[in-house]
Amino acid sequence: MTGQELRNKFLQYFKDRHHTVVASYTLVPKNDPTLLFTNAGMVQFKDIFLGDEKREYTRAVTVQKCVRAGGKHNDLEMVGRTSRHHTFFEMLGNFSFGDYFKKEAIAFAWELLTENYSIPEEKLWITVFKDDDESETIWREDIGVPAERISRLDEEDNFWTMGDTGPCGPCSEIYYDHGPEIEGSPPAIGSDPGDRFVEIWNLVFAQFDRSQDGSLSPLPSPCVDTGLGLERMAAVLQGKHSNFETDLFTPLIKDAAKFCGTKDLNNPSLKVISDHLRASAFLVADGVSASNEGRGYVLRRIIRRALRHANKLGAEKPVMSSMVPTLVKQMSDAYPILKKN
Ligand code: SER
């Protein structure tokens, strides 16, 4: 299944379940000084969660372009070291604004993964927040996941917050087991699952608003905010261990290898270059220019890091501009889902 088929299947599944398809939000959040970049699907719905805005729908589905390269969620230094981290990625998400809650969100996710995407049940592992008995009961009794594949984690892993302030709540995550030939251990408190057990979908049960002093007040109604990583799912469905081996990345990796004069397609620098080029292209398209401060400075750091890795591989001429045709194709493939609004 190609990345594009994966996106379409996700949208269709939730459309069939009365969700309104909403276009991706810009990477530069409007009127939200608390965030550098749109870092999750829920960003464009923040005011609905807080009860400050009403729309004509209570269920939504999106394919959201995200950047995690600055602020609370920052994966910049992880890129190239793992098979699954990115500065720019797409998040497939379904949302409930005071409509359905845990039971339906969990049932939707399980049905879509195991029936529509045909992932074998035994490949999926579950985490829940340490105090969330209700979610664990739903996973065990309604869905039938055996207790040994469910773990309880603490705030660090299973309490999602968009930034220092804003909507937040306990979450339940679904992991995919890439198999014993990859290093890693099942999710547990304080452990790094490595690349074997990869978190693919986060179901957030948004119930609180965190204020500047850290205190939590209840949202007007409990909401659901989920995020399934497109690139991680593409790896699962294309039988690859690394996101960088999927159709979302291979054209860029091949181009980068050609321009840098290397034949080793597994070289970590190619991951860095391809990831950072995607991030730079999408940030520039959303109006960010390289500068000495704020968002522009983050873009500058991303470009610099890509160039450093290109130099490391021995690139003699600027790699970035030579790769523009591949990037333009990738951006137009993603259109209209990634169109600006
Ligand atoms: N907001 C949650 C996340 O980013 C779920 O979408 O993981």
Coordinates of C-alpha atoms and ligand atoms in Angstrom, one line a residue:
M1 CA 0.0 0.0 0.0
T2 CA 1.5 3.3 -1.0
G3 CA 1.6 6.3 1.3
Q4 CA -1.2 7.9 -0.7
E5 CA -3.4 4.8 -0.5
L6 CA -2.8 4.7 3.2
R7 CA -3.9 8.4 3.6
N8 CA -7.0 7.8 1.5
K9 CA -8.1 4.7 3.4
F10 CA -7.8 6.5 6.7
L11 CA -9.9 9.4 5.6
Q12 CA -12.5 7.1 4.0
Y13 CA -12.8 4.9 7.2
F14 CA -13.6 7.9 9.3
K15 CA -15.7 9.6 6.7
D16 CA -17.9 6.5 6.7
R17 CA -18.3 6.9 10.4
H18 CA -19.6 10.5 10.1
H19 CA -16.4 12.4 10.5
T20 CA -15.9 15.6 8.5
V21 CA -12.7 15.7 6.4
V22 CA -10.9 18.9 7.3
A23 CA -7.8 20.1 5.4
S24 CA -4.4 20.2 7.0
Y25 CA -3.6 23.3 9.0
T26 CA -0.6 25.5 8.1
L27 CA 2.7 24.6 9.8
V28 CA 2.8 28.1 11.2
P29 CA -0.1 28.2 13.7
K30 CA -2.2 31.3 13.4
N31 CA -2.9 33.3 16.6
D32 CA -1.1 30.8 18.8
P33 CA 2.0 32.4 20.3
T34 CA 2.5 29.4 22.6
L35 CA 3.7 27.2 19.6
L36 CA 6.5 27.5 17.2
F37 CA 5.0 25.1 14.7
T38 CA 2.0 22.9 14.2
N39 CA 3.2 19.8 16.0
A40 CA 0.0 17.7 16.0
G41 CA -3.4 17.3 14.4
M42 CA -5.2 18.9 17.3
V43 CA -3.5 22.3 17.0
Q44 CA -6.2 23.6 14.6
F45 CA -8.9 22.4 16.9
K46 CA -7.5 23.9 20.1
D47 CA -10.2 26.5 20.6
I48 CA -12.9 23.9 20.1
F49 CA -11.4 21.7 22.8
L50 CA -11.3 24.8 25.1
G51 CA -14.9 25.6 24.4
D52 CA -14.1 29.0 22.8
E53 CA -15.2 28.0 19.3
K54 CA -18.1 25.9 17.9
R55 CA -18.3 24.3 14.5
E56 CA -21.1 22.5 12.7
Y57 CA -19.5 19.1 13.2
T58 CA -18.5 17.2 16.4
R59 CA -16.3 14.6 14.6
A60 CA -13.4 15.4 12.3
V61 CA -10.6 13.6 10.4
T62 CA -7.4 15.1 9.1
V63 CA -4.0 14.3 7.5
Q64 CA -2.0 17.0 9.2
K65 CA 1.5 18.1 8.3
C66 CA 3.6 18.5 11.4
V67 CA 7.0 19.8 12.4
R68 CA 8.8 18.7 15.6
A69 CA 12.0 20.6 15.5
G70 CA 11.6 23.2 18.2
G71 CA 9.7 23.9 21.4
K72 CA 8.3 21.1 23.7
H73 CA 8.2 18.4 20.9
N74 CA 11.7 18.4 19.3
D75 CA 13.1 15.4 17.4
L76 CA 15.8 17.2 15.4
E77 CA 18.7 15.5 17.0
M78 CA 17.1 12.1 16.8
V79 CA 16.8 12.1 13.0
G80 CA 19.3 9.8 11.4
R81 CA 19.9 7.9 14.7
T82 CA 16.6 5.8 14.5
S83 CA 14.4 4.4 11.8
R84 CA 11.4 6.3 12.9
H85 CA 12.1 10.0 13.9
H86 CA 11.4 13.0 11.7
T87 CA 11.4 16.7 11.9
F88 CA 8.6 16.8 9.3
F89 CA 5.9 14.1 9.2
E90 CA 2.2 13.6 8.6
M91 CA -0.2 12.7 11.3
L92 CA -3.5 10.9 10.5
G93 CA -6.0 11.8 13.1
N94 CA -9.6 11.4 14.1
F95 CA -11.2 13.9 16.6
S96 CA -14.3 14.0 18.8
F97 CA -15.4 17.3 20.2
G98 CA -17.6 16.2 23.1
D99 CA -19.0 13.4 20.9
Y100 CA -17.6 9.9 21.4
F101 CA -14.9 9.1 24.0
K102 CA -12.6 6.2 25.0
K103 CA -14.8 3.2 24.1
E104 CA -15.5 4.3 20.5
A105 CA -12.0 5.8 19.9
I106 CA -10.3 2.5 21.0
A107 CA -12.8 0.4 18.9
F108 CA -12.3 2.5 15.8
A109 CA -8.5 2.3 16.0
W110 CA -8.5 -1.4 16.5
E111 CA -11.0 -2.1 13.7
L112 CA -9.1 0.1 11.2
L113 CA -5.7 -1.5 12.1
T114 CA -6.7 -5.1 12.2
E115 CA -9.5 -5.3 9.6
N116 CA -9.0 -2.5 7.1
Y117 CA -5.2 -2.4 7.2
S118 CA -5.1 -6.2 8.0
I119 CA -2.4 -6.0 10.7
P120 CA -2.2 -9.3 12.7
E121 CA -3.5 -8.7 16.2
E122 CA -0.6 -10.3 17.9
K123 CA 1.8 -7.7 16.4
L124 CA 0.0 -4.9 18.4
W125 CA 1.0 -3.9 21.9
I126 CA -0.9 -1.4 24.1
T127 CA 0.0 1.2 26.7
V128 CA -2.4 3.1 29.0
F129 CA -1.8 5.8 31.6
K130 CA -1.0 4.4 35.0
D131 CA -4.3 5.5 36.6
D132 CA -6.5 4.8 33.6
D133 CA -8.4 1.6 34.7
E134 CA -11.2 2.4 32.2
S135 CA -9.0 2.2 29.1
E136 CA -7.3 -0.9 30.3
T137 CA -10.7 -2.6 30.9
I138 CA -11.9 -1.6 27.4
W139 CA -8.7 -3.0 25.8
R140 CA -9.0 -6.3 27.7
E141 CA -12.7 -6.9 27.9
D142 CA -14.2 -5.2 24.8
I143 CA -11.3 -5.7 22.4
G144 CA -9.8 -8.9 23.9
V145 CA -6.1 -7.8 24.0
P146 CA -4.3 -10.2 26.4
A147 CA -3.0 -8.6 29.7
E148 CA 0.6 -9.4 28.8
R149 CA 0.5 -7.1 25.8
I150 CA -0.8 -4.1 27.8
S151 CA 1.4 -2.0 30.0
R152 CA 0.8 1.0 32.2
L153 CA 3.1 4.0 31.8
D154 CA 3.5 7.3 33.6
E155 CA 3.1 11.0 32.7
E156 CA 6.3 10.9 30.6
D157 CA 4.8 8.6 28.0
N158 CA 1.1 8.4 28.5
F159 CA -0.1 11.9 29.4
W160 CA -0.1 14.1 26.3
T161 CA 0.3 17.9 26.3
M162 CA 0.5 20.1 23.2
G163 CA 3.0 22.5 24.8
D164 CA 3.6 24.1 28.2
T165 CA -0.1 25.1 28.3
G166 CA -3.3 24.0 26.6
P167 CA -5.5 20.9 26.2
C168 CA -4.0 17.7 27.6
G169 CA -5.0 14.3 29.0
P170 CA -4.1 10.7 29.5
C171 CA -3.4 8.7 26.4
S172 CA -3.3 5.1 25.2
E173 CA -0.7 4.2 22.6
I174 CA -0.6 1.3 20.1
Y175 CA 2.8 -0.2 19.3
Y176 CA 3.7 -2.4 16.4
D177 CA 6.2 -5.2 16.9
H178 CA 8.7 -5.3 14.0
G179 CA 10.0 -8.7 15.1
P180 CA 12.8 -10.3 17.1
E181 CA 15.4 -9.6 14.4
I182 CA 15.3 -5.9 15.4
E183 CA 16.7 -4.8 18.8
G184 CA 14.3 -3.4 21.3
S185 CA 12.0 -4.3 24.2
P186 CA 8.2 -3.9 24.9
P187 CA 7.2 -0.5 26.2
A188 CA 7.8 -0.1 29.9
I189 CA 8.5 2.8 32.3
G190 CA 11.9 4.2 31.7
S191 CA 12.8 1.9 28.8
D192 CA 13.7 2.9 25.3
P193 CA 11.8 0.4 23.1
G194 CA 14.4 0.8 20.4
D195 CA 13.3 0.2 16.8
R196 CA 11.6 -3.2 17.4
F197 CA 8.4 -2.0 19.2
V198 CA 7.4 1.3 17.5
E199 CA 4.6 3.5 18.7
I200 CA 2.3 4.0 15.7
W201 CA -0.9 5.5 17.1
N202 CA -1.6 7.7 20.1
L203 CA -5.2 8.0 21.3
V204 CA -5.4 11.1 23.6
F205 CA -8.4 11.5 25.9
A206 CA -8.3 15.2 26.2
Q207 CA -9.9 16.2 29.5
F208 CA -7.9 19.1 30.9
D209 CA -6.5 22.6 30.1
R210 CA -3.0 23.1 31.5
S211 CA -2.4 26.7 32.6
Q212 CA 0.9 28.7 32.9
D213 CA 1.3 27.6 36.6
G214 CA 0.9 23.9 35.7
S215 CA -2.5 23.5 37.2
L216 CA -5.2 21.5 35.3
S217 CA -8.8 22.5 34.9
P218 CA -11.4 20.4 33.2
L219 CA -12.3 21.0 29.5
P220 CA -16.0 21.9 29.0
S221 CA -16.5 18.3 27.5
P222 CA -14.1 15.4 27.2
C223 CA -12.6 15.2 23.7
V224 CA -10.7 12.7 21.6
D225 CA -7.5 13.6 19.7
T226 CA -5.7 10.8 17.9
G227 CA -2.5 10.7 15.9
L228 CA -1.3 7.9 13.7
G229 CA 2.1 8.5 12.1
L230 CA 1.8 8.2 8.3
E231 CA 5.5 7.3 7.8
R232 CA 5.5 4.6 10.6
M233 CA 2.4 3.1 9.2
A234 CA 3.8 3.1 5.7
A235 CA 6.8 1.1 7.0
V236 CA 4.5 -1.4 8.7
L237 CA 2.2 -1.9 5.6
Q238 CA 5.1 -2.0 3.2
G239 CA 6.9 -4.7 5.2
K240 CA 9.9 -2.4 6.0
H241 CA 11.7 -1.8 9.3
S242 CA 12.5 1.7 8.6
N243 CA 10.4 4.7 7.5
F244 CA 13.2 5.7 5.2
E245 CA 12.7 2.5 3.1
T246 CA 9.1 3.4 2.2
D247 CA 7.8 5.1 -0.9
L248 CA 7.6 8.3 1.0
F249 CA 11.3 8.5 1.3
T250 CA 13.1 6.3 -1.3
P251 CA 12.9 8.8 -4.2
L252 CA 14.6 11.4 -1.9
I253 CA 17.1 9.0 -0.6
K254 CA 18.1 7.9 -4.1
D255 CA 18.4 11.5 -5.3
A256 CA 20.5 12.5 -2.3
A257 CA 22.8 9.5 -2.8
K258 CA 23.2 10.4 -6.5
F259 CA 24.1 14.0 -5.7
C260 CA 26.4 13.1 -2.9
G261 CA 28.1 10.4 -4.9
T262 CA 27.4 7.5 -2.6
K263 CA 26.0 4.0 -3.4
D264 CA 25.3 3.1 0.3
L265 CA 21.6 3.8 0.5
N266 CA 21.6 2.9 4.2
N267 CA 24.0 5.7 5.2
P268 CA 22.4 7.6 8.1
S269 CA 23.4 11.0 6.5
L270 CA 21.0 10.2 3.7
K271 CA 18.2 9.9 6.2
V272 CA 19.1 13.3 7.7
I273 CA 19.3 15.0 4.3
S274 CA 16.0 13.6 3.0
D275 CA 14.2 14.3 6.3
H276 CA 15.5 17.8 6.5
L277 CA 14.8 18.7 2.9
R278 CA 11.2 17.7 3.4
A279 CA 10.9 19.8 6.5
S280 CA 12.6 22.8 4.8
A281 CA 10.4 22.5 1.7
F282 CA 7.2 22.4 3.6
L283 CA 8.2 25.2 6.0
V284 CA 9.2 27.5 3.1
A285 CA 5.9 26.7 1.4
D286 CA 4.1 27.8 4.5
G287 CA 5.9 31.1 4.6
V288 CA 8.9 30.6 6.9
S289 CA 12.3 32.0 5.7
A290 CA 15.7 31.3 7.3
S291 CA 16.7 33.9 9.8
N292 CA 18.4 34.5 13.1
E293 CA 15.5 34.0 15.4
G294 CA 12.3 32.1 16.2
R295 CA 10.9 29.9 13.4
G296 CA 13.4 31.2 10.9
Y297 CA 16.3 30.2 13.1
V298 CA 14.9 26.6 13.4
L299 CA 14.6 26.4 9.6
R300 CA 18.2 27.7 9.3
R301 CA 19.4 25.0 11.8
I302 CA 17.6 22.3 9.8
I303 CA 19.1 23.4 6.5
R304 CA 22.6 23.7 8.1
R305 CA 22.4 20.2 9.5
A306 CA 21.4 18.8 6.1
L307 CA 24.3 20.6 4.4
R308 CA 26.7 19.3 7.1
H309 CA 25.7 15.7 6.3
A310 CA 25.9 16.3 2.6
N311 CA 29.5 17.6 3.1
K312 CA 30.2 14.6 5.2
L313 CA 29.3 12.4 2.3
G314 CA 31.6 14.4 0.0
A315 CA 29.0 16.4 -1.9
E316 CA 30.9 18.9 -4.0
K317 CA 28.0 21.1 -5.2
P318 CA 25.0 22.3 -3.3
V319 CA 22.7 19.3 -2.8
M320 CA 19.6 21.2 -1.9
S321 CA 18.8 22.9 -5.2
S322 CA 19.5 19.7 -7.2
M323 CA 16.8 17.9 -5.3
V324 CA 14.1 20.4 -5.9
P325 CA 12.3 18.4 -8.6
T326 CA 11.9 15.4 -6.3
L327 CA 10.5 17.6 -3.6
V328 CA 8.1 19.4 -5.9
K329 CA 6.8 16.0 -7.0
Q330 CA 6.4 14.8 -3.4
M331 CA 4.5 18.0 -2.5
S332 CA 2.2 17.7 -5.4
D333 CA 1.5 14.0 -4.7
A334 CA 0.3 15.0 -1.3
Y335 CA -1.9 17.7 -2.7
P336 CA -4.8 18.4 -2.0
I337 CA -4.6 16.9 1.4
L338 CA -1.6 19.1 2.3
K339 CA -3.0 22.2 0.8
K340 CA -2.7 25.4 2.7
N341 CA -5.8 26.8 4.4
Ligands
SER1 N1 -1.9 14.9 20.0 C1 -1.4 13.6 20.1 C2 0.0 13.4 19.5 O1 0.5 14.3 18.9 C3 -2.3 12.7 19.3 O2 -2.6 13.2 18.1 O3 0.6 12.4 19.7

